[in-house]
Amino acid sequence: MEALKGVRILDMTHVQAGPTCSQLLAWMGADVIKFENPAGDATRGQLRDVPKADSLYFTMLNCNKRSITVNMKNEEGKQVFIDLLKKCDIIMENFGPGVLDRFGFTWEKIHEINPKIVMGSIKGFGSTGPYAEFKAYENVAQAMGGAMSTTGVPDGPPFVTGAQIGDSGTGLHLAIGLLAALRQAERTGQGQYVEVAMMDGVMNLCRVKFRDHQRLTRGDMPEYSVPTYKDMGDVPRAGNDSGGGQLGNAIHCKPHGANDWLYIVVQEAVWDALARRIGPEIHIPDLATDARFATIGERRKNQQLMWTLINKFAENYTKRELMAILNPLDVPCGPIMSTQDLATDEHVRGRDMWVELDHPQRGKWWNVGMPIKLSASPAVIKRSPTLGEHTDEILQEVLGYPKDRISALRGSGAFSLPPKKAA
Ligand SMILES: CC(C)(COP(=O)(O)OP(=O)(O)OC[C@H]1O[C@@H](n2cnc3c(N)ncnc32)[C@H](O)[C@@H]1OP(=O)(O)O)[C@@H](O)C(=O)NCCC(=O)NCCS
């Protein structure tokens, strides 16, 4: 049995941040009803690779959900929403500030309609404070949550990370909050409002940078390869420095292409074995006893030279060959994997992290799999729904509406957008 079997979610989320969360909950067995604007989640049509088909942007974030379209600007549509609220355990949304309130559904009103329902909201900056009224996308959150100022090379511009920490990261935070609130609602019969601001989520993921921010009030940070000093204020961008207690960096390997790099952590315990292995080949046979690298303190001080020597050794090896040399020495390391590397990787396939699916509009396609593995309820991944695919099914099965009522509602425009007026 799926872990969340019996949990029904009214999912009003769109784009990436919210759908990431509801897709995970669907993969854990929740019945996720994607409640869509009749125009559809905007991502259905964004970055299309197959004409007239739902885009990968949409299909990769909306698996295992059912889709119903309802016009919330139509009174009958609003009644369908109210009826669904009464049948669901969770409602979630990530509209811009005030959208749900403008429909007439504040949290207080929703709580009144169904006191046990848990409500999840993602906002760029939350519902309080000077930024509350602003909209946000991924990179805005990365900029404002501390990620961009600490990412990149020291003398270059700030950089966004490829991992979608603002959107998908916030979706993960929301999933945790919803499950906790659901547990409480089961005990007390009372739902609650769960809010996650993207800026807060990014700050949480940048926690170690705020560790360093405070360390700078007491002294320098010798593990950084760039100069730091007491009271310098901003935590600097540190390139590929490890950012932890152990030294680490990306090493360029043969044939020196864009992704021919191996990330190596020179853990304190492995220095001796590493130095013995690489020393002779770079013509420093006594590297293991070289005073410049004898202690972690010395290696921190002389880390640029240490990286230069390791890079010199790596010139003769591919990233996989270097990995094969270092693994037996217990040196933590990993090749920089391109998307192509990952899509064809045996380990990834074996863990169901690259999953082939079929779709009526687009044919065969691939999704990244479920990263959370539950031993008693493994995820079974099913394709995303087409727009409104389950409208009738949900109205009949969940709400018990008879067919003639559904026809009358359809005629009243409850499930569609009003025709555009001629200019
Ligand atoms: C992502 C974001 C910037 C997109 O902005 P946007 O495209 O202007 O969309 P909004 O959410 O502000 O507004 C949605 C619109 O669709 C309308 N709509 C949504 N569902 C509807 C429905 N079922 N029926 C009728 N209208 C509907 C809303 O009424 C609103 O229109 P309005 O402003 O005329 O009232 C914004 O939603 C946002 O800031 N969200 C919170 C932060 C977030 O999650 N960002 C990351 C997204 S990955």
CSV table of C-alpha atoms and ligand atoms in Angstrom, one decimal:
chain,number,residue,atom,x,y,z
A,1,MET,CA,0.0,0.0,0.0
A,2,GLU,CA,1.3,3.5,-0.8
A,3,ALA,CA,2.3,5.5,2.2
A,4,LEU,CA,-0.1,8.3,1.5
A,5,LYS,CA,-3.0,6.2,0.3
A,6,GLY,CA,-6.3,7.8,1.2
A,7,VAL,CA,-4.8,11.4,1.4
A,8,ARG,CA,-6.5,13.6,-1.2
A,9,ILE,CA,-4.9,16.9,-2.3
A,10,LEU,CA,-6.5,19.8,-4.0
A,11,ASP,CA,-3.5,21.1,-5.9
A,12,MET,CA,-3.8,24.6,-7.3
A,13,THR,CA,0.0,24.9,-7.8
A,14,HIS,CA,1.6,25.9,-11.0
A,15,VAL,CA,5.0,26.4,-12.7
A,16,GLN,CA,7.7,24.5,-10.7
A,17,ALA,CA,7.8,25.3,-6.9
A,18,GLY,CA,4.4,23.9,-6.0
A,19,PRO,CA,4.2,21.1,-8.6
A,20,THR,CA,7.5,19.7,-7.4
A,21,CYS,CA,5.9,19.2,-3.9
A,22,SER,CA,2.6,17.7,-5.1
A,23,GLN,CA,4.4,15.3,-7.5
A,24,LEU,CA,6.4,13.9,-4.6
A,25,LEU,CA,3.3,13.5,-2.6
A,26,ALA,CA,1.6,11.8,-5.5
A,27,TRP,CA,4.6,9.5,-5.8
A,28,MET,CA,4.0,8.6,-2.2
A,29,GLY,CA,0.5,7.6,-3.0
A,30,ALA,CA,-1.6,10.7,-2.4
A,31,ASP,CA,-4.6,11.3,-4.8
A,32,VAL,CA,-3.5,14.7,-6.2
A,33,ILE,CA,-6.2,16.6,-8.1
A,34,LYS,CA,-4.5,19.3,-10.2
A,35,PHE,CA,-7.1,22.0,-10.1
A,36,GLU,CA,-6.3,24.1,-13.2
A,37,ASN,CA,-7.2,27.4,-14.6
A,38,PRO,CA,-9.1,26.4,-17.9
A,39,ALA,CA,-6.2,28.1,-19.8
A,40,GLY,CA,-3.9,25.4,-18.1
A,41,ASP,CA,-0.8,25.7,-16.1
A,42,ALA,CA,1.3,28.1,-18.2
A,43,THR,CA,4.2,25.6,-18.3
A,44,ARG,CA,2.1,23.3,-20.5
A,45,GLY,CA,3.0,25.6,-23.4
A,46,GLN,CA,6.4,26.8,-22.3
A,47,LEU,CA,9.7,25.7,-23.9
A,48,ARG,CA,7.8,23.3,-26.2
A,49,ASP,CA,9.9,20.7,-28.0
A,50,VAL,CA,6.9,18.9,-29.7
A,51,PRO,CA,4.3,21.0,-31.4
A,52,LYS,CA,0.9,21.1,-29.7
A,53,ALA,CA,2.1,18.6,-27.0
A,54,ASP,CA,2.4,19.4,-23.3
A,55,SER,CA,6.0,20.5,-22.8
A,56,LEU,CA,8.6,18.6,-20.8
A,57,TYR,CA,8.5,21.5,-18.3
A,58,PHE,CA,5.0,20.4,-17.5
A,59,THR,CA,5.2,16.7,-17.9
A,60,MET,CA,8.3,16.3,-15.7
A,61,LEU,CA,6.6,18.0,-12.8
A,62,ASN,CA,3.1,16.7,-12.9
A,63,CYS,CA,3.2,13.0,-13.0
A,64,ASN,CA,0.7,10.8,-11.1
A,65,LYS,CA,-1.8,13.6,-10.9
A,66,ARG,CA,-5.4,14.0,-12.2
A,67,SER,CA,-6.4,17.2,-13.9
A,68,ILE,CA,-9.6,19.1,-13.6
A,69,THR,CA,-10.2,22.5,-15.1
A,70,VAL,CA,-12.4,24.9,-13.2
A,71,ASN,CA,-13.0,28.6,-13.8
A,72,MET,CA,-12.7,30.4,-10.4
A,73,LYS,CA,-14.1,33.6,-11.9
A,74,ASN,CA,-17.5,31.8,-12.4
A,75,GLU,CA,-19.9,31.3,-9.5
A,76,GLU,CA,-20.7,27.7,-10.4
A,77,GLY,CA,-16.9,27.1,-10.7
A,78,LYS,CA,-16.4,28.5,-7.2
A,79,GLN,CA,-19.1,26.1,-5.9
A,80,VAL,CA,-17.2,23.1,-7.4
A,81,PHE,CA,-14.1,24.4,-5.6
A,82,ILE,CA,-16.0,24.6,-2.3
A,83,ASP,CA,-17.3,21.0,-2.8
A,84,LEU,CA,-13.8,19.8,-3.5
A,85,LEU,CA,-12.4,21.6,-0.4
A,86,LYS,CA,-14.8,19.5,1.7
A,87,LYS,CA,-13.5,16.3,0.2
A,88,CYS,CA,-9.8,17.0,0.5
A,89,ASP,CA,-7.2,16.7,3.3
A,90,ILE,CA,-4.7,19.3,1.8
A,91,ILE,CA,-5.1,22.3,-0.4
A,92,MET,CA,-2.0,23.9,-1.8
A,93,GLU,CA,-1.2,26.9,-4.0
A,94,ASN,CA,1.7,29.0,-5.2
A,95,PHE,CA,-0.1,31.9,-6.8
A,96,GLY,CA,1.2,35.5,-6.7
A,97,PRO,CA,0.3,37.5,-3.6
A,98,GLY,CA,-3.4,37.9,-2.9
A,99,VAL,CA,-4.8,35.8,-5.8
A,100,LEU,CA,-6.8,33.3,-3.7
A,101,ASP,CA,-8.0,36.2,-1.5
A,102,ARG,CA,-9.3,37.9,-4.6
A,103,PHE,CA,-11.3,34.8,-5.4
A,104,GLY,CA,-12.9,35.2,-2.0
A,105,PHE,CA,-11.0,32.4,-0.3
A,106,THR,CA,-8.7,33.5,2.5
A,107,TRP,CA,-7.2,30.9,4.8
A,108,GLU,CA,-9.9,31.8,7.4
A,109,LYS,CA,-12.7,31.1,4.9
A,110,ILE,CA,-11.1,27.8,3.8
A,111,HIS,CA,-10.7,26.8,7.4
A,112,GLU,CA,-14.3,27.6,8.1
A,113,ILE,CA,-15.4,25.5,5.1
A,114,ASN,CA,-13.3,22.5,6.1
A,115,PRO,CA,-11.7,22.9,9.6
A,116,LYS,CA,-9.6,19.8,9.2
A,117,ILE,CA,-8.0,20.8,5.9
A,118,VAL,CA,-4.3,21.7,5.8
A,119,MET,CA,-3.4,24.6,3.5
A,120,GLY,CA,0.1,24.9,2.0
A,121,SER,CA,1.2,28.2,0.3
A,122,ILE,CA,4.5,29.1,-1.4
A,123,LYS,CA,5.2,32.7,-1.8
A,124,GLY,CA,8.3,34.5,-2.9
A,125,PHE,CA,8.7,36.2,0.4
A,126,GLY,CA,5.9,35.1,2.6
A,127,SER,CA,2.8,36.9,3.7
A,128,THR,CA,4.4,39.4,6.1
A,129,GLY,CA,7.2,42.0,5.8
A,130,PRO,CA,8.3,44.6,3.3
A,131,TYR,CA,8.7,42.1,0.4
A,132,ALA,CA,5.4,40.3,0.9
A,133,GLU,CA,3.7,41.9,-2.2
A,134,PHE,CA,6.5,40.8,-4.6
A,135,LYS,CA,6.3,37.9,-7.1
A,136,ALA,CA,9.3,35.7,-7.4
A,137,TYR,CA,10.9,33.1,-9.7
A,138,GLU,CA,13.8,30.7,-9.1
A,139,ASN,CA,16.7,33.1,-9.7
A,140,VAL,CA,15.0,36.0,-7.8
A,141,ALA,CA,14.9,33.7,-4.7
A,142,GLN,CA,18.5,32.6,-5.3
A,143,ALA,CA,19.5,36.2,-5.5
A,144,MET,CA,17.7,37.2,-2.4
A,145,GLY,CA,18.4,34.2,-0.2
A,146,GLY,CA,22.2,34.4,-0.2
A,147,ALA,CA,22.9,31.7,-2.8
A,148,MET,CA,24.1,34.0,-5.7
A,149,SER,CA,26.4,36.2,-3.6
A,150,THR,CA,28.2,33.1,-2.4
A,151,THR,CA,28.3,31.2,-5.7
A,152,GLY,CA,30.9,31.8,-8.5
A,153,VAL,CA,34.6,32.6,-8.8
A,154,PRO,CA,35.9,35.3,-6.4
A,155,ASP,CA,36.6,38.0,-9.0
A,156,GLY,CA,33.7,37.2,-11.2
A,157,PRO,CA,30.0,38.1,-11.1
A,158,PRO,CA,27.5,36.2,-8.8
A,159,PHE,CA,26.1,33.0,-10.3
A,160,VAL,CA,22.9,31.0,-10.0
A,161,THR,CA,23.2,27.3,-9.4
A,162,GLY,CA,21.8,24.8,-11.8
A,163,ALA,CA,20.0,23.0,-9.0
A,164,GLN,CA,16.6,24.7,-8.6
A,165,ILE,CA,17.0,25.5,-4.9
A,166,GLY,CA,14.5,28.4,-5.1
A,167,ASP,CA,11.7,26.4,-6.7
A,168,SER,CA,12.2,22.7,-6.2
A,169,GLY,CA,14.0,23.4,-2.9
A,170,THR,CA,11.0,25.3,-1.6
A,171,GLY,CA,8.7,22.5,-2.8
A,172,LEU,CA,10.6,20.1,-0.6
A,173,HIS,CA,10.3,22.4,2.4
A,174,LEU,CA,6.6,22.6,1.8
A,175,ALA,CA,6.2,18.8,1.6
A,176,ILE,CA,7.8,18.5,5.0
A,177,GLY,CA,5.5,21.1,6.5
A,178,LEU,CA,2.4,19.6,5.0
A,179,LEU,CA,3.1,16.1,6.2
A,180,ALA,CA,3.7,17.5,9.8
A,181,ALA,CA,0.5,19.5,9.7
A,182,LEU,CA,-1.4,16.5,8.3
A,183,ARG,CA,-0.2,14.4,11.2
A,184,GLN,CA,-1.4,17.1,13.7
A,185,ALA,CA,-4.7,17.4,11.9
A,186,GLU,CA,-5.2,13.6,12.2
A,187,ARG,CA,-4.7,13.9,16.0
A,188,THR,CA,-6.6,17.1,16.7
A,189,GLY,CA,-9.1,17.4,13.9
A,190,GLN,CA,-7.8,20.9,13.1
A,191,GLY,CA,-5.9,21.9,10.0
A,192,GLN,CA,-3.5,24.8,9.8
A,193,TYR,CA,-1.8,27.1,7.4
A,194,VAL,CA,1.7,26.1,6.2
A,195,GLU,CA,3.6,28.8,4.5
A,196,VAL,CA,7.1,28.6,2.9
A,197,ALA,CA,8.7,31.6,1.4
A,198,MET,CA,11.2,30.9,-1.4
A,199,MET,CA,13.7,33.4,0.1
A,200,ASP,CA,13.5,31.6,3.5
A,201,GLY,CA,14.0,28.2,1.8
A,202,VAL,CA,17.1,29.4,0.0
A,203,MET,CA,18.5,30.9,3.3
A,204,ASN,CA,18.0,27.5,5.0
A,205,LEU,CA,19.9,25.8,2.2
A,206,CYS,CA,22.7,28.4,2.6
A,207,ARG,CA,23.0,27.7,6.3
A,208,VAL,CA,26.7,27.0,6.2
A,209,LYS,CA,27.4,30.4,4.5
A,210,PHE,CA,25.8,32.1,7.6
A,211,ARG,CA,28.1,30.0,9.8
A,212,ASP,CA,31.0,31.6,7.9
A,213,HIS,CA,29.4,35.0,8.1
A,214,GLN,CA,29.6,34.9,11.9
A,215,ARG,CA,33.0,33.3,11.9
A,216,LEU,CA,34.3,36.3,10.0
A,217,THR,CA,33.5,38.5,13.1
A,218,ARG,CA,36.2,36.6,15.0
A,219,GLY,CA,38.9,36.0,12.4
A,220,ASP,CA,39.8,34.8,9.0
A,221,MET,CA,38.7,31.5,7.4
A,222,PRO,CA,41.9,29.6,6.4
A,223,GLU,CA,40.0,26.8,4.5
A,224,TYR,CA,39.0,29.4,1.8
A,225,SER,CA,41.4,29.6,-1.1
A,226,VAL,CA,40.7,33.3,-1.4
A,227,PRO,CA,41.9,35.8,1.3
A,228,THR,CA,39.5,36.4,4.1
A,229,TYR,CA,40.0,38.6,7.2
A,230,LYS,CA,38.3,39.6,10.4
A,231,ASP,CA,35.3,41.9,10.0
A,232,MET,CA,35.3,41.7,6.1
A,233,GLY,CA,31.5,41.4,6.3
A,234,ASP,CA,30.4,39.6,3.2
A,235,VAL,CA,31.1,35.9,2.8
A,236,PRO,CA,33.1,35.7,-0.4
A,237,ARG,CA,32.5,33.6,-3.5
A,238,ALA,CA,34.8,30.6,-3.1
A,239,GLY,CA,34.8,28.9,-6.5
A,240,ASN,CA,34.9,25.2,-6.0
A,241,ASP,CA,36.3,25.2,-2.5
A,242,SER,CA,34.7,22.5,-0.4
A,243,GLY,CA,33.1,24.9,2.1
A,244,GLY,CA,33.6,22.4,4.9
A,245,GLY,CA,36.3,21.3,7.4
A,246,GLN,CA,38.1,19.3,4.7
A,247,LEU,CA,39.9,20.8,1.7
A,248,GLY,CA,38.2,20.0,-1.7
A,249,ASN,CA,38.4,21.2,-5.3
A,250,ALA,CA,37.6,20.2,-8.9
A,251,ILE,CA,40.6,18.8,-10.8
A,252,HIS,CA,40.9,19.0,-14.6
A,253,CYS,CA,41.5,15.7,-16.3
A,254,LYS,CA,42.3,14.3,-19.7
A,255,PRO,CA,41.1,15.2,-22.5
A,256,HIS,CA,40.4,18.5,-20.7
A,257,GLY,CA,36.9,19.1,-22.1
A,258,ALA,CA,34.1,21.1,-20.4
A,259,ASN,CA,33.1,18.3,-18.1
A,260,ASP,CA,36.4,16.4,-17.7
A,261,TRP,CA,36.8,17.2,-14.1
A,262,LEU,CA,36.9,15.2,-10.9
A,263,TYR,CA,35.9,16.7,-7.6
A,264,ILE,CA,38.3,15.5,-4.9
A,265,VAL,CA,38.2,16.0,-1.1
A,266,VAL,CA,41.6,15.8,0.5
A,267,GLN,CA,40.4,14.5,3.8
A,268,GLU,CA,42.9,14.8,6.6
A,269,ALA,CA,43.2,11.0,6.9
A,270,VAL,CA,43.9,10.3,3.3
A,271,TRP,CA,46.8,12.8,2.7
A,272,ASP,CA,49.5,10.4,3.4
A,273,ALA,CA,48.2,7.7,0.9
A,274,LEU,CA,47.4,10.3,-1.7
A,275,ALA,CA,50.8,12.0,-1.5
A,276,ARG,CA,52.6,8.6,-1.7
A,277,ARG,CA,50.6,7.7,-4.8
A,278,ILE,CA,51.0,11.0,-6.7
A,279,GLY,CA,54.4,12.2,-5.5
A,280,PRO,CA,56.7,9.9,-7.6
A,281,GLU,CA,54.8,10.7,-10.8
A,282,ILE,CA,55.1,14.5,-10.4
A,283,HIS,CA,58.8,14.1,-9.5
A,284,ILE,CA,58.3,14.9,-5.8
A,285,PRO,CA,59.0,11.4,-4.3
A,286,ASP,CA,59.0,12.8,-0.7
A,287,LEU,CA,55.6,14.6,-1.0
A,288,ALA,CA,54.2,12.7,1.9
A,289,THR,CA,56.8,14.1,4.3
A,290,ASP,CA,57.0,17.5,2.6
A,291,ALA,CA,56.8,20.1,5.4
A,292,ARG,CA,54.6,22.4,3.2
A,293,PHE,CA,51.8,19.8,3.4
A,294,ALA,CA,52.6,18.0,6.7
A,295,THR,CA,49.5,19.1,8.6
A,296,ILE,CA,46.0,20.2,7.6
A,297,GLY,CA,47.0,23.7,8.7
A,298,GLU,CA,50.0,23.7,6.3
A,299,ARG,CA,47.9,22.3,3.5
A,300,ARG,CA,45.3,25.0,4.0
A,301,LYS,CA,48.0,27.6,3.9
A,302,ASN,CA,49.5,26.1,0.7
A,303,GLN,CA,46.4,24.8,-0.9
A,304,GLN,CA,46.9,26.5,-4.2
A,305,LEU,CA,50.2,24.7,-4.6
A,306,MET,CA,48.6,21.4,-3.5
A,307,TRP,CA,45.9,21.8,-6.1
A,308,THR,CA,48.5,22.6,-8.8
A,309,LEU,CA,50.4,19.4,-8.0
A,310,ILE,CA,47.2,17.3,-8.0
A,311,ASN,CA,46.2,18.9,-11.3
A,312,LYS,CA,49.6,18.0,-12.7
A,313,PHE,CA,49.2,14.4,-11.8
A,314,ALA,CA,45.7,14.4,-13.3
A,315,GLU,CA,47.0,15.5,-16.7
A,316,ASN,CA,47.6,11.9,-17.7
A,317,TYR,CA,44.3,10.5,-16.6
A,318,THR,CA,40.6,10.8,-17.5
A,319,LYS,CA,38.2,11.6,-14.7
A,320,ARG,CA,37.1,7.9,-14.6
A,321,GLU,CA,40.8,6.7,-14.5
A,322,LEU,CA,41.6,9.2,-11.8
A,323,MET,CA,38.6,8.0,-9.8
A,324,ALA,CA,39.7,4.4,-10.2
A,325,ILE,CA,43.1,5.4,-8.7
A,326,LEU,CA,41.7,7.4,-5.8
A,327,ASN,CA,38.8,5.1,-4.7
A,328,PRO,CA,41.1,2.3,-3.4
A,329,LEU,CA,43.0,5.0,-1.4
A,330,ASP,CA,39.7,6.0,0.2
A,331,VAL,CA,39.9,9.5,-1.2
A,332,PRO,CA,36.3,10.8,-1.5
A,333,CYS,CA,35.9,11.9,-5.1
A,334,GLY,CA,33.3,12.1,-7.9
A,335,PRO,CA,33.4,12.9,-11.6
A,336,ILE,CA,31.6,16.0,-12.8
A,337,MET,CA,28.7,14.2,-14.5
A,338,SER,CA,27.0,15.9,-17.5
A,339,THR,CA,23.3,15.4,-18.2
A,340,GLN,CA,24.3,13.0,-21.0
A,341,ASP,CA,26.6,11.1,-18.5
A,342,LEU,CA,23.6,10.8,-16.1
A,343,ALA,CA,21.0,9.9,-18.7
A,344,THR,CA,23.1,6.9,-19.7
A,345,ASP,CA,24.6,5.9,-16.4
A,346,GLU,CA,24.1,2.3,-15.2
A,347,HIS,CA,23.9,3.3,-11.5
A,348,VAL,CA,21.2,5.9,-12.3
A,349,ARG,CA,19.2,3.5,-14.3
A,350,GLY,CA,19.5,0.8,-11.7
A,351,ARG,CA,18.1,3.2,-9.0
A,352,ASP,CA,15.1,4.1,-11.2
A,353,MET,CA,16.3,7.7,-11.4
A,354,TRP,CA,15.8,8.0,-15.2
A,355,VAL,CA,12.5,6.6,-16.1
A,356,GLU,CA,10.9,6.1,-19.5
A,357,LEU,CA,7.2,7.1,-19.9
A,358,ASP,CA,4.7,7.3,-22.7
A,359,HIS,CA,2.3,10.2,-23.4
A,360,PRO,CA,-0.6,10.5,-25.8
A,361,GLN,CA,0.5,13.8,-27.2
A,362,ARG,CA,4.3,13.4,-27.2
A,363,GLY,CA,5.1,9.7,-27.3
A,364,LYS,CA,8.1,8.4,-25.4
A,365,TRP,CA,9.9,10.7,-23.0
A,366,TRP,CA,12.0,10.5,-19.8
A,367,ASN,CA,11.5,11.7,-16.3
A,368,VAL,CA,13.9,12.0,-13.4
A,369,GLY,CA,12.7,9.4,-10.9
A,370,MET,CA,11.7,9.5,-7.3
A,371,PRO,CA,14.7,10.2,-5.1
A,372,ILE,CA,13.0,9.1,-1.8
A,373,LYS,CA,12.9,5.3,-1.6
A,374,LEU,CA,10.3,3.8,0.7
A,375,SER,CA,10.9,0.1,1.2
A,376,ALA,CA,7.2,-0.8,1.6
A,377,SER,CA,5.7,1.5,-0.9
A,378,PRO,CA,8.1,2.1,-3.8
A,379,ALA,CA,6.9,4.8,-6.3
A,380,VAL,CA,5.2,3.7,-9.5
A,381,ILE,CA,5.6,6.6,-11.9
A,382,LYS,CA,2.7,7.4,-14.2
A,383,ARG,CA,2.6,10.1,-17.0
A,384,SER,CA,1.2,13.6,-16.4
A,385,PRO,CA,-2.5,14.3,-17.2
A,386,THR,CA,-3.6,16.2,-20.3
A,387,LEU,CA,-5.5,19.4,-19.5
A,388,GLY,CA,-8.8,18.6,-17.9
A,389,GLU,CA,-8.4,14.9,-18.6
A,390,HIS,CA,-10.1,13.9,-15.4
A,391,THR,CA,-12.7,16.6,-15.0
A,392,ASP,CA,-15.8,14.4,-15.4
A,393,GLU,CA,-14.2,11.5,-13.5
A,394,ILE,CA,-13.5,13.8,-10.5
A,395,LEU,CA,-16.9,15.4,-10.5
A,396,GLN,CA,-18.6,12.0,-10.6
A,397,GLU,CA,-16.3,9.9,-8.4
A,398,VAL,CA,-15.1,12.4,-5.8
A,399,LEU,CA,-18.1,14.8,-5.7
A,400,GLY,CA,-20.9,12.4,-6.8
A,401,TYR,CA,-22.3,14.9,-9.3
A,402,PRO,CA,-24.9,13.3,-11.6
A,403,LYS,CA,-24.2,13.5,-15.4
A,404,ASP,CA,-27.0,16.1,-16.0
A,405,ARG,CA,-25.6,18.4,-13.4
A,406,ILE,CA,-22.2,18.2,-15.0
A,407,SER,CA,-23.7,19.1,-18.4
A,408,ALA,CA,-25.5,22.0,-16.9
A,409,LEU,CA,-22.3,23.2,-15.2
A,410,ARG,CA,-20.4,22.8,-18.4
A,411,GLY,CA,-23.0,24.9,-20.2
A,412,SER,CA,-22.7,27.7,-17.6
A,413,GLY,CA,-18.9,28.0,-18.2
A,414,ALA,CA,-17.7,26.5,-14.9
A,415,PHE,CA,-15.0,24.5,-16.6
A,416,SER,CA,-13.9,26.9,-19.4
A,417,LEU,CA,-12.8,30.4,-20.1
A,418,PRO,CA,-15.4,32.9,-21.4
A,419,PRO,CA,-15.1,33.4,-25.2
A,420,LYS,CA,-12.9,36.5,-26.0
A,421,LYS,CA,-15.0,39.5,-26.8
A,422,ALA,CA,-14.6,40.8,-30.4
A,423,ALA,CA,-12.5,44.0,-30.5
B,1,LIG,C1,5.1,32.4,-10.4
B,1,LIG,C2,4.4,33.8,-10.4
B,1,LIG,C3,5.5,34.9,-10.5
B,1,LIG,C4,3.6,33.8,-11.7
B,1,LIG,O1,2.9,35.0,-11.8
B,1,LIG,P1,1.6,35.2,-12.7
B,1,LIG,O2,1.7,34.4,-14.0
B,1,LIG,O3,1.2,36.6,-12.8
B,1,LIG,O4,0.4,34.3,-11.9
B,1,LIG,P2,-0.3,34.7,-10.6
B,1,LIG,O5,-0.1,33.5,-9.7
B,1,LIG,O6,0.1,36.0,-9.9
B,1,LIG,O7,-1.8,34.9,-11.0
B,1,LIG,C5,-2.5,33.8,-11.6
B,1,LIG,C6,-3.7,34.3,-12.4
B,1,LIG,O8,-4.4,33.2,-12.9
B,1,LIG,C7,-5.7,33.3,-12.5
B,1,LIG,N1,-6.2,32.0,-12.2
B,1,LIG,C8,-5.6,31.0,-11.5
B,1,LIG,N2,-6.3,29.9,-11.4
B,1,LIG,C9,-7.5,30.2,-12.0
B,1,LIG,C10,-8.7,29.5,-12.2
B,1,LIG,N3,-8.9,28.2,-11.8
B,1,LIG,N4,-9.8,30.2,-12.8
B,1,LIG,C11,-9.6,31.4,-13.2
B,1,LIG,N5,-8.5,32.2,-13.1
B,1,LIG,C12,-7.5,31.5,-12.5
B,1,LIG,C13,-5.7,34.2,-11.2
B,1,LIG,O9,-6.9,34.8,-11.0
B,1,LIG,C14,-4.6,35.2,-11.6
B,1,LIG,O10,-5.1,36.2,-12.4
B,1,LIG,P3,-5.4,37.6,-11.8
B,1,LIG,O11,-4.1,38.2,-11.4
B,1,LIG,O12,-6.0,38.3,-13.0
B,1,LIG,O13,-6.3,37.4,-10.6
B,1,LIG,C15,3.5,34.0,-9.2
B,1,LIG,O14,2.5,33.0,-9.2
B,1,LIG,C16,4.2,33.9,-7.9
B,1,LIG,O15,4.9,34.8,-7.5
B,1,LIG,N6,4.0,32.8,-7.1
B,1,LIG,C17,4.5,32.6,-5.8
B,1,LIG,C18,6.0,32.3,-5.9
B,1,LIG,C19,6.3,31.1,-6.7
B,1,LIG,O16,5.8,30.0,-6.5
B,1,LIG,N7,7.2,31.3,-7.6
B,1,LIG,C20,7.8,30.2,-8.3
B,1,LIG,C21,7.1,29.7,-9.4
B,1,LIG,S1,8.0,28.3,-10.0
